[in-house]
PDB file of C-alpha atoms in Angstrom:
ATOM      1  CA  UNK A   1     -24.308   8.683 -73.178  1.00  0.00           C
ATOM      2  CA  UNK A   2     -22.862   7.762 -70.078  1.00  0.00           C
ATOM      3  CA  UNK A   3     -21.443   3.777 -70.592  1.00  0.00           C
ATOM      4  CA  UNK A   4     -19.100   2.175 -72.967  1.00  0.00           C
ATOM      5  CA  UNK A   5     -21.146  -1.404 -72.662  1.00  0.00           C
ATOM      6  CA  UNK A   6     -23.387  -3.509 -71.250  1.00  0.00           C
ATOM      7  CA  UNK A   7     -20.954  -4.766 -68.746  1.00  0.00           C
ATOM      8  CA  UNK A   8     -20.106  -1.302 -67.601  1.00  0.00           C
ATOM      9  CA  UNK A   9     -23.874  -0.240 -67.333  1.00  0.00           C
ATOM     10  CA  UNK A  10     -24.369  -3.182 -65.384  1.00  0.00           C
ATOM     11  CA  UNK A  11     -21.141  -2.597 -62.829  1.00  0.00           C
ATOM     12  CA  UNK A  12     -22.447   1.217 -62.216  1.00  0.00           C
ATOM     13  CA  UNK A  13     -19.129   2.211 -61.372  1.00  0.00           C
ATOM     14  CA  UNK A  14     -18.449  -0.433 -58.764  1.00  0.00           C
ATOM     15  CA  UNK A  15     -21.805   0.551 -57.200  1.00  0.00           C
ATOM     16  CA  UNK A  16     -23.860  -2.225 -59.091  1.00  0.00           C
ATOM     17  CA  UNK A  17     -24.962  -4.178 -55.749  1.00  0.00           C
ATOM     18  CA  UNK A  18     -26.639  -0.664 -54.278  1.00  0.00           C
ATOM     19  CA  UNK A  19     -28.297   0.672 -57.533  1.00  0.00           C
ATOM     20  CA  UNK A  20     -29.587  -2.399 -58.788  1.00  0.00           C
ATOM     21  CA  UNK A  21     -30.925  -3.650 -55.926  1.00  0.00           C
ATOM     22  CA  UNK A  22     -32.716  -0.179 -55.122  1.00  0.00           C
ATOM     23  CA  UNK A  23     -34.143  -0.664 -58.376  1.00  0.00           C
ATOM     24  CA  UNK A  24     -35.048  -4.168 -58.526  1.00  0.00           C
ATOM     25  CA  UNK A  25     -36.675  -4.343 -55.358  1.00  0.00           C
ATOM     26  CA  UNK A  26     -38.780  -1.245 -56.479  1.00  0.00           C
ATOM     27  CA  UNK A  27     -39.876  -2.834 -59.656  1.00  0.00           C
ATOM     28  CA  UNK A  28     -40.597  -6.236 -57.949  1.00  0.00           C
ATOM     29  CA  UNK A  29     -42.881  -4.867 -55.575  1.00  0.00           C
ATOM     30  CA  UNK A  30     -44.639  -2.182 -57.879  1.00  0.00           C
ATOM     31  CA  UNK A  31     -45.043  -5.119 -60.108  1.00  0.00           C
ATOM     32  CA  UNK A  32     -46.739  -7.405 -57.288  1.00  0.00           C
ATOM     33  CA  UNK A  33     -48.974  -4.733 -56.323  1.00  0.00           C
ATOM     34  CA  UNK A  34     -49.937  -4.254 -59.898  1.00  0.00           C
ATOM     35  CA  UNK A  35     -50.806  -8.444 -59.974  1.00  0.00           C
ATOM     36  CA  UNK A  36     -52.556  -8.410 -57.026  1.00  0.00           C
ATOM     37  CA  UNK A  37     -55.051  -5.415 -58.214  1.00  0.00           C
ATOM     38  CA  UNK A  38     -55.437  -7.382 -61.301  1.00  0.00           C
ATOM     39  CA  UNK A  39     -56.251 -10.541 -59.232  1.00  0.00           C
ATOM     40  CA  UNK A  40     -58.814  -9.096 -57.117  1.00  0.00           C
ATOM     41  CA  UNK A  41     -59.937  -7.195 -59.904  1.00  0.00           C
ATOM     42  CA  UNK A  42     -60.783 -10.108 -61.568  1.00  0.00           C
ATOM     43  CA  UNK A  43     -62.105 -12.102 -58.649  1.00  0.00           C
ATOM     44  CA  UNK A  44     -64.625  -9.255 -57.401  1.00  0.00           C
ATOM     45  CA  UNK A  45     -65.938  -8.651 -60.859  1.00  0.00           C
ATOM     46  CA  UNK A  46     -66.098 -12.428 -61.355  1.00  0.00           C
ATOM     47  CA  UNK A  47     -68.871 -12.552 -58.192  1.00  0.00           C
ATOM     48  CA  UNK A  48     -70.926  -9.614 -59.491  1.00  0.00           C
TER      49      UNK A  48
ATOM     50  CA  UNK B   1     -78.275  21.131 -65.131  1.00  0.00           C
ATOM     51  CA  UNK B   2     -76.030  22.861 -63.121  1.00  0.00           C
ATOM     52  CA  UNK B   3     -72.166  21.948 -62.905  1.00  0.00           C
ATOM     53  CA  UNK B   4     -72.447  21.811 -59.204  1.00  0.00           C
ATOM     54  CA  UNK B   5     -74.334  19.096 -59.005  1.00  0.00           C
ATOM     55  CA  UNK B   6     -72.240  16.864 -60.430  1.00  0.00           C
ATOM     56  CA  UNK B   7     -69.715  16.997 -57.206  1.00  0.00           C
ATOM     57  CA  UNK B   8     -72.265  15.226 -54.839  1.00  0.00           C
ATOM     58  CA  UNK B   9     -73.262  12.989 -57.784  1.00  0.00           C
ATOM     59  CA  UNK B  10     -69.857  11.375 -58.042  1.00  0.00           C
ATOM     60  CA  UNK B  11     -69.803  11.195 -54.296  1.00  0.00           C
ATOM     61  CA  UNK B  12     -71.730   8.388 -54.852  1.00  0.00           C
ATOM     62  CA  UNK B  13     -69.570   4.981 -55.007  1.00  0.00           C
ATOM     63  CA  UNK B  14     -71.853   3.544 -57.693  1.00  0.00           C
ATOM     64  CA  UNK B  15     -71.304   6.442 -59.802  1.00  0.00           C
ATOM     65  CA  UNK B  16     -67.687   7.216 -58.986  1.00  0.00           C
ATOM     66  CA  UNK B  17     -67.090   3.675 -60.323  1.00  0.00           C
ATOM     67  CA  UNK B  18     -67.402   3.814 -63.676  1.00  0.00           C
ATOM     68  CA  UNK B  19     -65.203   7.129 -63.475  1.00  0.00           C
ATOM     69  CA  UNK B  20     -62.297   5.598 -61.542  1.00  0.00           C
ATOM     70  CA  UNK B  21     -62.176   2.805 -64.141  1.00  0.00           C
ATOM     71  CA  UNK B  22     -61.468   5.700 -66.830  1.00  0.00           C
ATOM     72  CA  UNK B  23     -59.312   7.369 -64.930  1.00  0.00           C
ATOM     73  CA  UNK B  24     -57.226   4.290 -63.755  1.00  0.00           C
ATOM     74  CA  UNK B  25     -56.206   3.401 -67.183  1.00  0.00           C
ATOM     75  CA  UNK B  26     -55.242   6.524 -68.452  1.00  0.00           C
ATOM     76  CA  UNK B  27     -53.320   6.643 -65.588  1.00  0.00           C
ATOM     77  CA  UNK B  28     -51.528   3.160 -65.460  1.00  0.00           C
ATOM     78  CA  UNK B  29     -50.548   4.175 -69.320  1.00  0.00           C
ATOM     79  CA  UNK B  30     -49.266   7.573 -68.043  1.00  0.00           C
ATOM     80  CA  UNK B  31     -47.176   6.016 -65.411  1.00  0.00           C
ATOM     81  CA  UNK B  32     -45.647   3.577 -67.745  1.00  0.00           C
ATOM     82  CA  UNK B  33     -44.637   5.987 -70.211  1.00  0.00           C
ATOM     83  CA  UNK B  34     -43.540   8.466 -67.524  1.00  0.00           C
ATOM     84  CA  UNK B  35     -41.022   5.968 -66.005  1.00  0.00           C
ATOM     85  CA  UNK B  36     -39.578   4.950 -69.238  1.00  0.00           C
ATOM     86  CA  UNK B  37     -38.362   8.540 -70.146  1.00  0.00           C
ATOM     87  CA  UNK B  38     -37.495   8.926 -66.334  1.00  0.00           C
ATOM     88  CA  UNK B  39     -35.440   5.873 -66.365  1.00  0.00           C
ATOM     89  CA  UNK B  40     -33.922   6.755 -69.754  1.00  0.00           C
ATOM     90  CA  UNK B  41     -32.945  10.829 -68.804  1.00  0.00           C
ATOM     91  CA  UNK B  42     -31.776   8.888 -65.285  1.00  0.00           C
ATOM     92  CA  UNK B  43     -29.332   6.635 -66.657  1.00  0.00           C
ATOM     93  CA  UNK B  44     -28.612   7.506 -70.145  1.00  0.00           C
ATOM     94  CA  UNK B  45     -28.824  11.360 -69.931  1.00  0.00           C
ATOM     95  CA  UNK B  46     -27.940  12.402 -66.279  1.00  0.00           C
ATOM     96  CA  UNK B  47     -24.162  12.709 -65.882  1.00  0.00           C
ATOM     97  CA  UNK B  48     -21.882  10.763 -63.391  1.00  0.00           C
ATOM     98  CA  UNK B  49     -22.159  12.833 -60.103  1.00  0.00           C
ATOM     99  CA  UNK B  50     -18.903  14.023 -59.117  1.00  0.00           C
ATOM    100  CA  UNK B  51     -18.687  12.950 -55.285  1.00  0.00           C
ATOM    101  CA  UNK B  52     -20.749  10.141 -55.656  1.00  0.00           C
ATOM    102  CA  UNK B  53     -19.992   8.264 -59.178  1.00  0.00           C
ATOM    103  CA  UNK B  54     -22.990   6.180 -60.045  1.00  0.00           C
ATOM    104  CA  UNK B  55     -24.120   5.808 -56.402  1.00  0.00           C
ATOM    105  CA  UNK B  56     -26.364   8.727 -56.861  1.00  0.00           C
ATOM    106  CA  UNK B  57     -28.388   7.479 -59.657  1.00  0.00           C
ATOM    107  CA  UNK B  58     -30.004   5.780 -56.883  1.00  0.00           C
ATOM    108  CA  UNK B  59     -32.342   9.406 -56.334  1.00  0.00           C
ATOM    109  CA  UNK B  60     -34.470   9.045 -58.930  1.00  0.00           C
ATOM    110  CA  UNK B  61     -36.592   6.534 -57.045  1.00  0.00           C
ATOM    111  CA  UNK B  62     -35.482   7.673 -53.226  1.00  0.00           C
ATOM    112  CA  UNK B  63     -36.640  10.774 -53.557  1.00  0.00           C
ATOM    113  CA  UNK B  64     -39.697  10.399 -55.514  1.00  0.00           C
ATOM    114  CA  UNK B  65     -41.076   7.577 -53.808  1.00  0.00           C
ATOM    115  CA  UNK B  66     -40.069   9.580 -49.901  1.00  0.00           C
ATOM    116  CA  UNK B  67     -42.266  12.331 -51.829  1.00  0.00           C
ATOM    117  CA  UNK B  68     -44.808   9.887 -52.468  1.00  0.00           C
ATOM    118  CA  UNK B  69     -44.960   8.199 -48.782  1.00  0.00           C
ATOM    119  CA  UNK B  70     -45.678  11.724 -47.332  1.00  0.00           C
ATOM    120  CA  UNK B  71     -47.780  13.030 -49.814  1.00  0.00           C
ATOM    121  CA  UNK B  72     -50.110   9.750 -49.988  1.00  0.00           C
ATOM    122  CA  UNK B  73     -50.402  10.006 -45.981  1.00  0.00           C
ATOM    123  CA  UNK B  74     -51.697  13.583 -46.397  1.00  0.00           C
ATOM    124  CA  UNK B  75     -54.262  12.735 -49.215  1.00  0.00           C
ATOM    125  CA  UNK B  76     -55.200   9.401 -46.750  1.00  0.00           C
ATOM    126  CA  UNK B  77     -55.515  11.308 -43.593  1.00  0.00           C
ATOM    127  CA  UNK B  78     -57.672  14.162 -45.457  1.00  0.00           C
ATOM    128  CA  UNK B  79     -60.251  11.540 -47.276  1.00  0.00           C
ATOM    129  CA  UNK B  80     -60.534  10.009 -43.817  1.00  0.00           C
ATOM    130  CA  UNK B  81     -61.317  13.892 -42.253  1.00  0.00           C
ATOM    131  CA  UNK B  82     -63.550  14.145 -44.825  1.00  0.00           C
ATOM    132  CA  UNK B  83     -65.378  10.507 -44.132  1.00  0.00           C
ATOM    133  CA  UNK B  84     -65.483  11.631 -40.246  1.00  0.00           C
ATOM    134  CA  UNK B  85     -67.000  14.989 -40.995  1.00  0.00           C
ATOM    135  CA  UNK B  86     -69.500  14.368 -43.487  1.00  0.00           C
ATOM    136  CA  UNK B  87     -70.056  10.874 -42.893  1.00  0.00           C
ATOM    137  CA  UNK B  88     -69.520   9.903 -47.048  1.00  0.00           C
ATOM    138  CA  UNK B  89     -69.499   6.278 -47.595  1.00  0.00           C
ATOM    139  CA  UNK B  90     -67.086   7.004 -50.672  1.00  0.00           C
ATOM    140  CA  UNK B  91     -64.527   8.828 -48.249  1.00  0.00           C
ATOM    141  CA  UNK B  92     -63.644   5.969 -45.826  1.00  0.00           C
ATOM    142  CA  UNK B  93     -62.829   3.850 -48.760  1.00  0.00           C
ATOM    143  CA  UNK B  94     -60.503   5.958 -50.374  1.00  0.00           C
ATOM    144  CA  UNK B  95     -58.858   6.255 -47.523  1.00  0.00           C
ATOM    145  CA  UNK B  96     -58.207   2.351 -47.095  1.00  0.00           C
ATOM    146  CA  UNK B  97     -57.324   2.379 -50.524  1.00  0.00           C
ATOM    147  CA  UNK B  98     -54.468   4.680 -50.611  1.00  0.00           C
ATOM    148  CA  UNK B  99     -52.997   3.482 -47.131  1.00  0.00           C
ATOM    149  CA  UNK B 100     -51.377   0.200 -49.087  1.00  0.00           C
ATOM    150  CA  UNK B 101     -49.692   2.083 -52.008  1.00  0.00           C
ATOM    151  CA  UNK B 102     -48.578   4.175 -49.370  1.00  0.00           C
ATOM    152  CA  UNK B 103     -47.089   1.968 -47.263  1.00  0.00           C
ATOM    153  CA  UNK B 104     -45.501   0.328 -50.262  1.00  0.00           C
ATOM    154  CA  UNK B 105     -43.649   3.837 -51.510  1.00  0.00           C
ATOM    155  CA  UNK B 106     -42.416   4.425 -47.772  1.00  0.00           C
ATOM    156  CA  UNK B 107     -40.797   0.669 -47.663  1.00  0.00           C
ATOM    157  CA  UNK B 108     -39.046   1.691 -50.690  1.00  0.00           C
ATOM    158  CA  UNK B 109     -37.681   5.260 -49.512  1.00  0.00           C
ATOM    159  CA  UNK B 110     -36.396   3.387 -46.549  1.00  0.00           C
ATOM    160  CA  UNK B 111     -35.051   0.612 -49.080  1.00  0.00           C
ATOM    161  CA  UNK B 112     -33.089   2.336 -51.068  1.00  0.00           C
ATOM    162  CA  UNK B 113     -32.225   4.961 -48.408  1.00  0.00           C
ATOM    163  CA  UNK B 114     -30.494   1.854 -46.826  1.00  0.00           C
ATOM    164  CA  UNK B 115     -28.917   0.910 -50.134  1.00  0.00           C
ATOM    165  CA  UNK B 116     -28.258   4.335 -50.782  1.00  0.00           C
ATOM    166  CA  UNK B 117     -26.470   4.954 -47.113  1.00  0.00           C
ATOM    167  CA  UNK B 118     -24.197   2.132 -47.158  1.00  0.00           C
ATOM    168  CA  UNK B 119     -22.102   3.375 -49.690  1.00  0.00           C
ATOM    169  CA  UNK B 120     -22.113   6.857 -49.026  1.00  0.00           C
ATOM    170  CA  UNK B 121     -22.245   7.205 -45.474  1.00  0.00           C
ATOM    171  CA  UNK B 122     -20.693   3.523 -44.372  1.00  0.00           C
ATOM    172  CA  UNK B 123     -24.387   2.133 -42.808  1.00  0.00           C
ATOM    173  CA  UNK B 124     -27.279   0.564 -44.166  1.00  0.00           C
ATOM    174  CA  UNK B 125     -28.907   2.341 -40.749  1.00  0.00           C
ATOM    175  CA  UNK B 126     -28.754   5.050 -38.266  1.00  0.00           C
ATOM    176  CA  UNK B 127     -30.908   6.375 -35.958  1.00  0.00           C
ATOM    177  CA  UNK B 128     -31.221   9.634 -37.460  1.00  0.00           C
ATOM    178  CA  UNK B 129     -34.184  12.238 -37.123  1.00  0.00           C
ATOM    179  CA  UNK B 130     -35.054  12.068 -40.922  1.00  0.00           C
ATOM    180  CA  UNK B 131     -35.129   8.206 -40.886  1.00  0.00           C
ATOM    181  CA  UNK B 132     -36.588   7.405 -37.826  1.00  0.00           C
ATOM    182  CA  UNK B 133     -39.625   9.511 -38.685  1.00  0.00           C
ATOM    183  CA  UNK B 134     -39.748   7.855 -42.022  1.00  0.00           C
ATOM    184  CA  UNK B 135     -40.147   4.639 -39.930  1.00  0.00           C
ATOM    185  CA  UNK B 136     -42.751   5.803 -38.147  1.00  0.00           C
ATOM    186  CA  UNK B 137     -44.649   7.091 -40.908  1.00  0.00           C
ATOM    187  CA  UNK B 138     -44.224   3.295 -42.225  1.00  0.00           C
ATOM    188  CA  UNK B 139     -45.704   2.256 -38.791  1.00  0.00           C
ATOM    189  CA  UNK B 140     -48.453   4.327 -39.197  1.00  0.00           C
ATOM    190  CA  UNK B 141     -49.596   3.237 -42.406  1.00  0.00           C
ATOM    191  CA  UNK B 142     -49.416  -0.613 -41.022  1.00  0.00           C
ATOM    192  CA  UNK B 143     -51.034   0.657 -37.810  1.00  0.00           C
ATOM    193  CA  UNK B 144     -54.042   2.066 -40.194  1.00  0.00           C
ATOM    194  CA  UNK B 145     -54.252  -0.806 -42.265  1.00  0.00           C
ATOM    195  CA  UNK B 146     -54.125  -3.426 -39.412  1.00  0.00           C
ATOM    196  CA  UNK B 147     -56.632  -1.888 -37.205  1.00  0.00           C
ATOM    197  CA  UNK B 148     -59.009  -1.352 -40.368  1.00  0.00           C
ATOM    198  CA  UNK B 149     -58.472  -5.210 -40.539  1.00  0.00           C
ATOM    199  CA  UNK B 150     -59.298  -5.915 -36.978  1.00  0.00           C
ATOM    200  CA  UNK B 151     -63.070  -4.418 -36.865  1.00  0.00           C
ATOM    201  CA  UNK B 152     -65.710  -6.371 -39.149  1.00  0.00           C
ATOM    202  CA  UNK B 153     -67.890  -3.539 -39.597  1.00  0.00           C
ATOM    203  CA  UNK B 154     -66.567  -1.586 -42.600  1.00  0.00           C
ATOM    204  CA  UNK B 155     -68.241   1.771 -41.325  1.00  0.00           C
ATOM    205  CA  UNK B 156     -66.295   1.055 -37.816  1.00  0.00           C
ATOM    206  CA  UNK B 157     -63.327   0.537 -39.043  1.00  0.00           C
ATOM    207  CA  UNK B 158     -63.519   3.721 -41.421  1.00  0.00           C
ATOM    208  CA  UNK B 159     -63.985   5.774 -37.950  1.00  0.00           C
ATOM    209  CA  UNK B 160     -61.614   3.885 -35.994  1.00  0.00           C
ATOM    210  CA  UNK B 161     -59.333   4.050 -38.765  1.00  0.00           C
ATOM    211  CA  UNK B 162     -59.760   7.877 -39.586  1.00  0.00           C
ATOM    212  CA  UNK B 163     -58.994   8.665 -36.085  1.00  0.00           C
ATOM    213  CA  UNK B 164     -55.522   6.749 -35.857  1.00  0.00           C
ATOM    214  CA  UNK B 165     -54.876   8.631 -39.922  1.00  0.00           C
ATOM    215  CA  UNK B 166     -55.414  12.277 -38.397  1.00  0.00           C
ATOM    216  CA  UNK B 167     -53.596  12.007 -35.073  1.00  0.00           C
ATOM    217  CA  UNK B 168     -50.658  10.509 -37.054  1.00  0.00           C
ATOM    218  CA  UNK B 169     -50.374  13.378 -39.750  1.00  0.00           C
ATOM    219  CA  UNK B 170     -48.276  15.434 -37.072  1.00  0.00           C
ATOM    220  CA  UNK B 171     -45.441  12.788 -38.218  1.00  0.00           C
ATOM    221  CA  UNK B 172     -45.639  14.747 -41.603  1.00  0.00           C
ATOM    222  CA  UNK B 173     -44.257  17.960 -40.792  1.00  0.00           C
ATOM    223  CA  UNK B 174     -41.705  16.133 -38.575  1.00  0.00           C
ATOM    224  CA  UNK B 175     -40.271  14.117 -41.313  1.00  0.00           C
ATOM    225  CA  UNK B 176     -40.259  17.032 -43.793  1.00  0.00           C
ATOM    226  CA  UNK B 177     -38.614  19.471 -41.146  1.00  0.00           C
ATOM    227  CA  UNK B 178     -36.465  16.964 -39.689  1.00  0.00           C
ATOM    228  CA  UNK B 179     -33.296  17.873 -41.743  1.00  0.00           C
ATOM    229  CA  UNK B 180     -33.615  21.325 -40.260  1.00  0.00           C
ATOM    230  CA  UNK B 181     -34.418  21.279 -36.484  1.00  0.00           C
ATOM    231  CA  UNK B 182     -32.218  18.406 -35.834  1.00  0.00           C
ATOM    232  CA  UNK B 183     -28.341  18.146 -36.643  1.00  0.00           C
ATOM    233  CA  UNK B 184     -28.830  15.165 -39.305  1.00  0.00           C
ATOM    234  CA  UNK B 185     -26.568  12.695 -41.583  1.00  0.00           C
ATOM    235  CA  UNK B 186     -29.456  12.724 -43.809  1.00  0.00           C
ATOM    236  CA  UNK B 187     -28.874  15.851 -45.952  1.00  0.00           C
ATOM    237  CA  UNK B 188     -31.111  18.625 -46.662  1.00  0.00           C
ATOM    238  CA  UNK B 189     -33.735  19.134 -49.223  1.00  0.00           C
ATOM    239  CA  UNK B 190     -31.526  19.602 -52.796  1.00  0.00           C
ATOM    240  CA  UNK B 191     -35.089  20.562 -54.091  1.00  0.00           C
ATOM    241  CA  UNK B 192     -37.582  23.379 -52.579  1.00  0.00           C
ATOM    242  CA  UNK B 193     -39.875  25.692 -53.652  1.00  0.00           C
ATOM    243  CA  UNK B 194     -38.322  28.780 -52.676  1.00  0.00           C
ATOM    244  CA  UNK B 195     -34.573  28.646 -54.377  1.00  0.00           C
ATOM    245  CA  UNK B 196     -33.026  26.711 -57.467  1.00  0.00           C
ATOM    246  CA  UNK B 197     -31.946  23.392 -56.881  1.00  0.00           C
ATOM    247  CA  UNK B 198     -28.942  22.361 -56.560  1.00  0.00           C
ATOM    248  CA  UNK B 199     -28.208  19.908 -58.751  1.00  0.00           C
ATOM    249  CA  UNK B 200     -27.733  19.315 -62.915  1.00  0.00           C
ATOM    250  CA  UNK B 201     -30.924  20.366 -64.456  1.00  0.00           C
ATOM    251  CA  UNK B 202     -30.795  16.859 -66.257  1.00  0.00           C
ATOM    252  CA  UNK B 203     -30.818  14.869 -63.006  1.00  0.00           C
ATOM    253  CA  UNK B 204     -33.508  17.667 -61.970  1.00  0.00           C
ATOM    254  CA  UNK B 205     -35.782  16.587 -65.061  1.00  0.00           C
ATOM    255  CA  UNK B 206     -35.052  12.952 -64.755  1.00  0.00           C
ATOM    256  CA  UNK B 207     -36.269  12.826 -60.676  1.00  0.00           C
ATOM    257  CA  UNK B 208     -39.338  14.955 -61.930  1.00  0.00           C
ATOM    258  CA  UNK B 209     -40.438  12.202 -64.528  1.00  0.00           C
ATOM    259  CA  UNK B 210     -39.836   9.912 -62.287  1.00  0.00           C
ATOM    260  CA  UNK B 211     -41.922  11.665 -59.600  1.00  0.00           C
ATOM    261  CA  UNK B 212     -44.784  12.185 -61.926  1.00  0.00           C
ATOM    262  CA  UNK B 213     -44.693   8.582 -62.752  1.00  0.00           C
ATOM    263  CA  UNK B 214     -45.295   7.525 -59.180  1.00  0.00           C
ATOM    264  CA  UNK B 215     -48.046  10.223 -58.830  1.00  0.00           C
ATOM    265  CA  UNK B 216     -49.559   8.270 -61.953  1.00  0.00           C
ATOM    266  CA  UNK B 217     -48.988   5.431 -60.553  1.00  0.00           C
ATOM    267  CA  UNK B 218     -50.480   5.799 -56.780  1.00  0.00           C
ATOM    268  CA  UNK B 219     -53.361   7.451 -58.472  1.00  0.00           C
ATOM    269  CA  UNK B 220     -54.122   4.134 -60.717  1.00  0.00           C
ATOM    270  CA  UNK B 221     -53.378   1.991 -57.903  1.00  0.00           C
ATOM    271  CA  UNK B 222     -55.448   3.358 -55.369  1.00  0.00           C
ATOM    272  CA  UNK B 223     -58.338   4.208 -57.914  1.00  0.00           C
ATOM    273  CA  UNK B 224     -58.274   0.258 -58.915  1.00  0.00           C
ATOM    274  CA  UNK B 225     -58.276  -0.753 -55.367  1.00  0.00           C
ATOM    275  CA  UNK B 226     -61.280   1.366 -54.210  1.00  0.00           C
ATOM    276  CA  UNK B 227     -63.066  -0.335 -57.184  1.00  0.00           C
ATOM    277  CA  UNK B 228     -62.599  -3.482 -55.682  1.00  0.00           C
ATOM    278  CA  UNK B 229     -63.254  -2.221 -52.030  1.00  0.00           C
ATOM    279  CA  UNK B 230     -66.520  -0.786 -53.726  1.00  0.00           C
ATOM    280  CA  UNK B 231     -67.589  -4.262 -55.246  1.00  0.00           C
ATOM    281  CA  UNK B 232     -66.879  -5.950 -52.041  1.00  0.00           C
ATOM    282  CA  UNK B 233     -68.769  -3.269 -49.598  1.00  0.00           C
ATOM    283  CA  UNK B 234     -71.681  -2.415 -51.714  1.00  0.00           C
TER     284      UNK B 234
END
């Protein structure tokens, strides 16, 4: 285990902005792609 | 019935459609499970890096995303080439289905690289051979998508896109070998097939789990998208 507590985990040894900026944008973009694909699938299947 | 016939049977979009749905569902689930395991190892098992502190933890998405960006381009160009050579409808659809996910991973590799470069190199961006060729890869993906979107007839769009994709393949080895060919700020490969990896084994485990998760994610996303394309075109 690396972390003493939640605040230490979020701080990432002073690199929190960079680490969470990377993970946050990645999760947001992959999530957005999944949502867009689900919407597109629903639209196409509704038409057929 | 011999097994060889099956391959050609699945080359038809109609018979591929249900198979793609089944594979996609399995891959979505696998991607979620492996990403969970990879993030656990990456944040709770892998130790702090002696030189970079916690900033190195960006590696668990940066390297897998960069691998996928190059690999997906090769797969996309291969489908495009098969479509051009054999004139099979599904091949062009597969190439179009892979492009957005490939562009996404290219952007993620650039974005996470910028956020990693700032604390370690002191700059978000430098015009280094590795970074520049990866940026060219993003433009190749976007150019492929824009070209296909600009042509109304899907078969003609497939052929035009295929040509662009095949010409662009030359960029992939440039990205891969850029760190050897030029004196780049970007470091060389920490993981290669020919020698032992130069990192702690738990770090490597986390990275490989994330790479597998991104693989399954890409397969799932591309197959889900190709199902939409089949419904739109057929």
